[in-house]
Tab-separated table of C-alpha atoms in Angstrom:
chain	number	residue	atom	x	y	z
P	8	MET	CA	-162.685	-13.063	-95.194
P	9	ILE	CA	-162.005	-9.615	-93.636
P	10	MET	CA	-159.631	-11.183	-91.096
P	11	SER	CA	-157.734	-12.863	-93.936
P	12	ILE	CA	-157.322	-9.553	-95.810
P	13	GLU	CA	-156.087	-7.786	-92.663
P	14	LYS	CA	-153.569	-10.573	-92.033
P	15	THR	CA	-152.312	-10.294	-95.602
P	16	TRP	CA	-151.756	-6.518	-95.257
P	17	ARG	CA	-149.962	-7.007	-91.923
P	18	ASP	CA	-147.646	-9.540	-93.547
P	19	ILE	CA	-146.865	-7.113	-96.385
P	20	ASP	CA	-146.132	-4.299	-93.903
P	21	GLU	CA	-143.847	-6.540	-91.876
P	22	GLN	CA	-141.984	-7.678	-94.996
P	23	SER	CA	-141.550	-4.047	-96.133
P	24	ASP	CA	-140.198	-3.068	-92.709
P	25	GLU	CA	-137.793	-5.991	-92.732
P	26	ALA	CA	-136.577	-5.105	-96.239
P	27	LEU	CA	-136.031	-1.488	-95.184
P	28	LEU	CA	-134.165	-2.516	-92.045
P	29	SER	CA	-131.948	-4.840	-94.088
P	30	LEU	CA	-130.993	-1.927	-96.357
P	31	LEU	CA	-130.091	0.176	-93.318
P	32	GLN	CA	-127.642	-2.414	-92.016
P	33	PRO	CA	-123.955	-1.273	-92.159
P	34	LYS	CA	-122.984	-4.011	-94.619
P	35	ALA	CA	-125.750	-3.036	-97.001
P	36	LEU	CA	-124.893	0.646	-96.730
P	37	ASN	CA	-121.241	-0.072	-97.414
P	38	LYS	CA	-122.209	-2.117	-100.461
P	39	LEU	CA	-124.346	0.721	-101.811
P	40	GLN	CA	-121.605	3.264	-101.138
P	41	SER	CA	-119.033	1.095	-102.906
P	42	LYS	CA	-121.050	1.470	-106.102
P	43	ASN	CA	-120.743	5.260	-105.909
P	44	PRO	CA	-118.215	6.364	-108.590
P	45	LEU	CA	-117.191	9.390	-106.511
P	46	SER	CA	-116.256	7.091	-103.634
P	47	THR	CA	-114.000	5.044	-105.920
P	48	ILE	CA	-112.509	8.165	-107.498
P	49	ARG	CA	-111.776	9.519	-104.016
P	50	LYS	CA	-109.939	6.307	-103.118
P	51	ASN	CA	-107.927	6.374	-106.349
P	52	LEU	CA	-107.006	10.012	-105.746
P	53	LEU	CA	-105.588	8.959	-102.372
P	54	LEU	CA	-103.534	6.189	-104.022
P	55	ASN	CA	-102.389	8.669	-106.655
P	56	GLY	CA	-101.314	11.097	-103.949
P	57	ILE	CA	-99.419	8.454	-101.964
P	58	MET	CA	-97.613	7.318	-105.102
P	59	GLY	CA	-96.734	10.951	-105.834
P	60	ILE	CA	-95.190	11.325	-102.373
P	61	ILE	CA	-93.085	8.180	-102.868
P	62	ILE	CA	-91.865	9.378	-106.274
P	63	ALA	CA	-91.092	12.841	-104.855
P	64	CYS	CA	-88.961	11.234	-102.118
P	65	PHE	CA	-87.052	9.318	-104.803
P	66	TYR	CA	-86.358	12.567	-106.674
P	67	ILE	CA	-85.107	14.199	-103.466
P	68	PHE	CA	-82.750	11.233	-102.985
P	69	ILE	CA	-81.352	11.841	-106.493
P	70	LEU	CA	-80.912	15.561	-105.814
P	71	ILE	CA	-78.881	14.794	-102.683
P	72	PHE	CA	-76.663	11.958	-103.958
P	73	PHE	CA	-76.029	13.089	-107.548
P	74	PRO	CA	-74.547	16.600	-107.197
P	75	TYR	CA	-74.381	17.492	-110.883
P	76	TRP	CA	-76.149	20.709	-111.809
P	77	GLN	CA	-77.447	19.314	-115.124
P	78	ILE	CA	-79.140	16.379	-113.401
P	79	GLN	CA	-80.308	18.468	-110.455
P	80	THR	CA	-81.903	21.064	-112.744
P	81	CYS	CA	-83.891	18.418	-114.629
P	82	ILE	CA	-84.889	16.459	-111.537
P	83	ALA	CA	-85.865	19.633	-109.651
P	84	ALA	CA	-88.240	20.556	-112.485
P	85	VAL	CA	-89.768	17.081	-112.433
P	86	LEU	CA	-90.031	17.234	-108.637
P	87	ILE	CA	-91.954	20.509	-108.825
P	88	PHE	CA	-94.344	18.952	-111.349
P	89	THR	CA	-94.803	15.900	-109.105
P	90	VAL	CA	-95.523	18.012	-106.015
P	91	TRP	CA	-98.008	20.129	-107.998
P	92	ALA	CA	-99.847	17.067	-109.345
P	93	THR	CA	-99.831	15.352	-105.937
P	94	ALA	CA	-101.172	18.446	-104.169
P	95	GLY	CA	-103.925	18.610	-106.785
P	96	ALA	CA	-104.886	14.995	-106.110
P	97	PHE	CA	-105.198	15.586	-102.357
P	98	ARG	CA	-107.098	18.836	-102.913
P	99	LEU	CA	-109.622	17.100	-105.172
P	100	ARG	CA	-109.979	14.219	-102.712
P	101	LYS	CA	-110.672	16.611	-99.852
P	102	ALA	CA	-113.321	18.411	-101.909
P	103	ILE	CA	-115.266	15.212	-102.588
P	104	ASP	CA	-117.883	14.509	-99.925
P	105	GLY	CA	-119.980	11.392	-100.394
P	106	ASN	CA	-122.758	12.721	-98.141
P	107	VAL	CA	-124.104	15.692	-100.083
P	108	GLU	CA	-126.803	17.471	-98.086
P	109	THR	CA	-126.417	21.228	-98.446
P	110	LEU	CA	-126.025	21.409	-102.208
P	111	SER	CA	-127.990	19.933	-105.053
P	112	LEU	CA	-126.762	16.417	-105.773
P	113	LEU	CA	-126.697	17.148	-109.500
P	114	GLU	CA	-124.710	20.371	-109.049
P	115	GLU	CA	-122.243	18.641	-106.733
P	116	MET	CA	-121.670	15.757	-109.130
P	117	GLN	CA	-121.201	18.127	-112.064
P	118	ARG	CA	-118.710	20.215	-110.085
P	119	HIS	CA	-116.585	17.188	-109.177
P	120	TYR	CA	-116.766	15.814	-112.713
P	121	THR	CA	-115.564	19.131	-114.175
P	122	ASN	CA	-112.793	19.592	-111.593
P	123	ILE	CA	-111.412	16.086	-112.065
P	124	GLN	CA	-111.499	16.385	-115.854
P	125	GLN	CA	-109.650	19.710	-115.661
P	126	TRP	CA	-107.055	18.231	-113.281
P	127	ILE	CA	-106.392	15.313	-115.645
P	128	SER	CA	-106.245	17.595	-118.694
P	129	SER	CA	-103.849	20.073	-117.046
P	130	GLN	CA	-101.515	17.211	-116.090
P	131	LYS	CA	-101.470	15.981	-119.686
P	132	TRP	CA	-100.516	19.385	-121.090
P	133	ALA	CA	-97.956	20.094	-118.366
P	134	GLY	CA	-96.548	16.623	-118.956
P	135	LEU	CA	-95.716	17.481	-122.564
P	136	ILE	CA	-93.360	20.125	-121.198
P	137	ILE	CA	-91.910	18.095	-118.348
P	138	TYR	CA	-91.455	14.707	-120.095
P	139	PRO	CA	-88.521	15.875	-122.284
P	140	VAL	CA	-86.868	17.341	-119.191
P	141	SER	CA	-87.448	14.093	-117.316
P	142	ALA	CA	-86.025	12.056	-120.203
P	143	ALA	CA	-82.909	14.243	-120.334
P	144	GLY	CA	-82.391	13.969	-116.590
P	145	GLY	CA	-82.882	10.220	-116.658
P	146	PHE	CA	-80.458	9.844	-119.560
P	147	MET	CA	-77.699	11.779	-117.796
P	148	LEU	CA	-78.407	10.042	-114.498
P	149	GLY	CA	-78.096	6.637	-116.157
P	150	GLY	CA	-74.820	7.668	-117.762
P	151	VAL	CA	-73.350	8.903	-114.494
P	152	ALA	CA	-74.466	5.832	-112.560
P	153	GLY	CA	-73.326	3.403	-115.256
P	154	ALA	CA	-70.029	4.924	-116.355
P	155	GLN	CA	-69.048	6.438	-112.996
P	156	LYS	CA	-68.114	9.646	-114.780
P	157	SER	CA	-69.263	13.244	-114.544
P	158	VAL	CA	-71.978	14.628	-116.810
P	159	ASP	CA	-69.430	16.823	-118.609
P	160	GLU	CA	-67.266	13.796	-119.408
P	161	ILE	CA	-70.227	11.756	-120.628
P	162	MET	CA	-71.731	14.513	-122.782
P	163	SER	CA	-68.376	15.606	-124.273
P	164	LYS	CA	-68.813	13.219	-127.202
P	165	PRO	CA	-71.106	14.370	-130.046
P	166	ILE	CA	-72.697	10.939	-130.293
P	167	MET	CA	-73.964	11.313	-126.727
P	168	ILE	CA	-75.695	14.585	-127.662
P	169	TRP	CA	-77.488	12.793	-130.490
P	170	ALA	CA	-78.355	9.906	-128.179
P	171	LEU	CA	-79.824	12.385	-125.692
P	172	LEU	CA	-81.956	14.057	-128.372
P	173	ILE	CA	-83.203	10.687	-129.647
P	174	CYS	CA	-83.997	9.617	-126.081
P	175	MET	CA	-86.035	12.775	-125.523
P	176	ALA	CA	-87.848	12.390	-128.857
P	177	VAL	CA	-88.786	8.761	-128.142
P	178	LEU	CA	-89.579	8.922	-124.434
P	179	THR	CA	-91.697	12.084	-124.545
P	180	PRO	CA	-94.611	10.573	-126.530
P	181	LEU	CA	-94.196	7.275	-124.686
P	182	GLY	CA	-94.450	9.085	-121.364
P	183	TYR	CA	-97.486	11.013	-122.549
P	184	PHE	CA	-99.402	7.931	-123.700
P	185	LEU	CA	-98.377	5.943	-120.625
P	186	ALA	CA	-99.663	8.707	-118.347
P	187	LYS	CA	-102.854	8.898	-120.417
P	188	TRP	CA	-103.369	5.126	-120.090
P	189	LEU	CA	-102.717	5.157	-116.334
P	190	SER	CA	-105.137	8.049	-115.898
P	191	HIS	CA	-107.818	6.219	-117.846
P	192	LYS	CA	-107.138	3.060	-115.832
P	193	ALA	CA	-107.570	4.890	-112.529
P	194	PHE	CA	-110.411	7.279	-113.366
P	195	GLY	CA	-111.789	6.671	-116.857
P	196	GLN	CA	-114.462	4.079	-116.126
P	197	HIS	CA	-115.552	5.794	-112.921
P	198	LEU	CA	-115.797	9.204	-114.605
P	199	LYS	CA	-117.869	7.582	-117.337
P	200	LEU	CA	-120.230	6.160	-114.715
P	201	LEU	CA	-120.361	9.524	-112.945
P	202	LYS	CA	-121.257	11.235	-116.231
P	203	GLN	CA	-123.972	8.629	-116.800
P	204	ASN	CA	-125.405	9.344	-113.342
P	205	ILE	CA	-125.370	13.080	-114.100
P	206	ASP	CA	-127.224	12.521	-117.381
P	207	ASP	CA	-129.792	10.313	-115.628
P	208	LEU	CA	-130.437	13.016	-113.013
P	209	LYS	CA	-130.825	15.631	-115.722
P	210	GLU	CA	-133.451	13.494	-117.462
P	211	LYS	CA	-135.395	13.060	-114.210
P	212	ASN	CA	-135.330	16.797	-113.592
């Protein structure tokens, strides 16, 4: 009877060790890490930054090959906004460290959550200023490329001034809501999960 009990306990110990070893395997660790919202947010920040670099290069191309001061002024403003937002994405990504050891896990998660929310919010408000400028630049760029005329020639007609104002009035809210949707698509669900993890840690503490 005693031998049977000892054998049973040995089997349990061996099964526990095997289960622990299986969790420590690289594949299992990668699977656990993939469920970390900060890890996904970090990846999306990288994609956001790369896309920002590509868009910035496109704006530089426009500045070089469309030498009209009206277009260049608008595109330069949008380029500055793009560089600022892209730099912010890379800065946030660099600050996120999935292996938190020196600081409290709860404090670290709260800090990242706050910083990312502030970054998204600041882009939204700055966008309300830059979207009309972007719409104006795009309108004049389209006119120059399509009509093969200078900006002064295109904008000399009063109807074109009205068309420009209507374009700015329509595209500004569209740009705002599109940026808001893209931001939610990239970070919304993961920030929600991060906030849930923060709340769970607070309850345990």
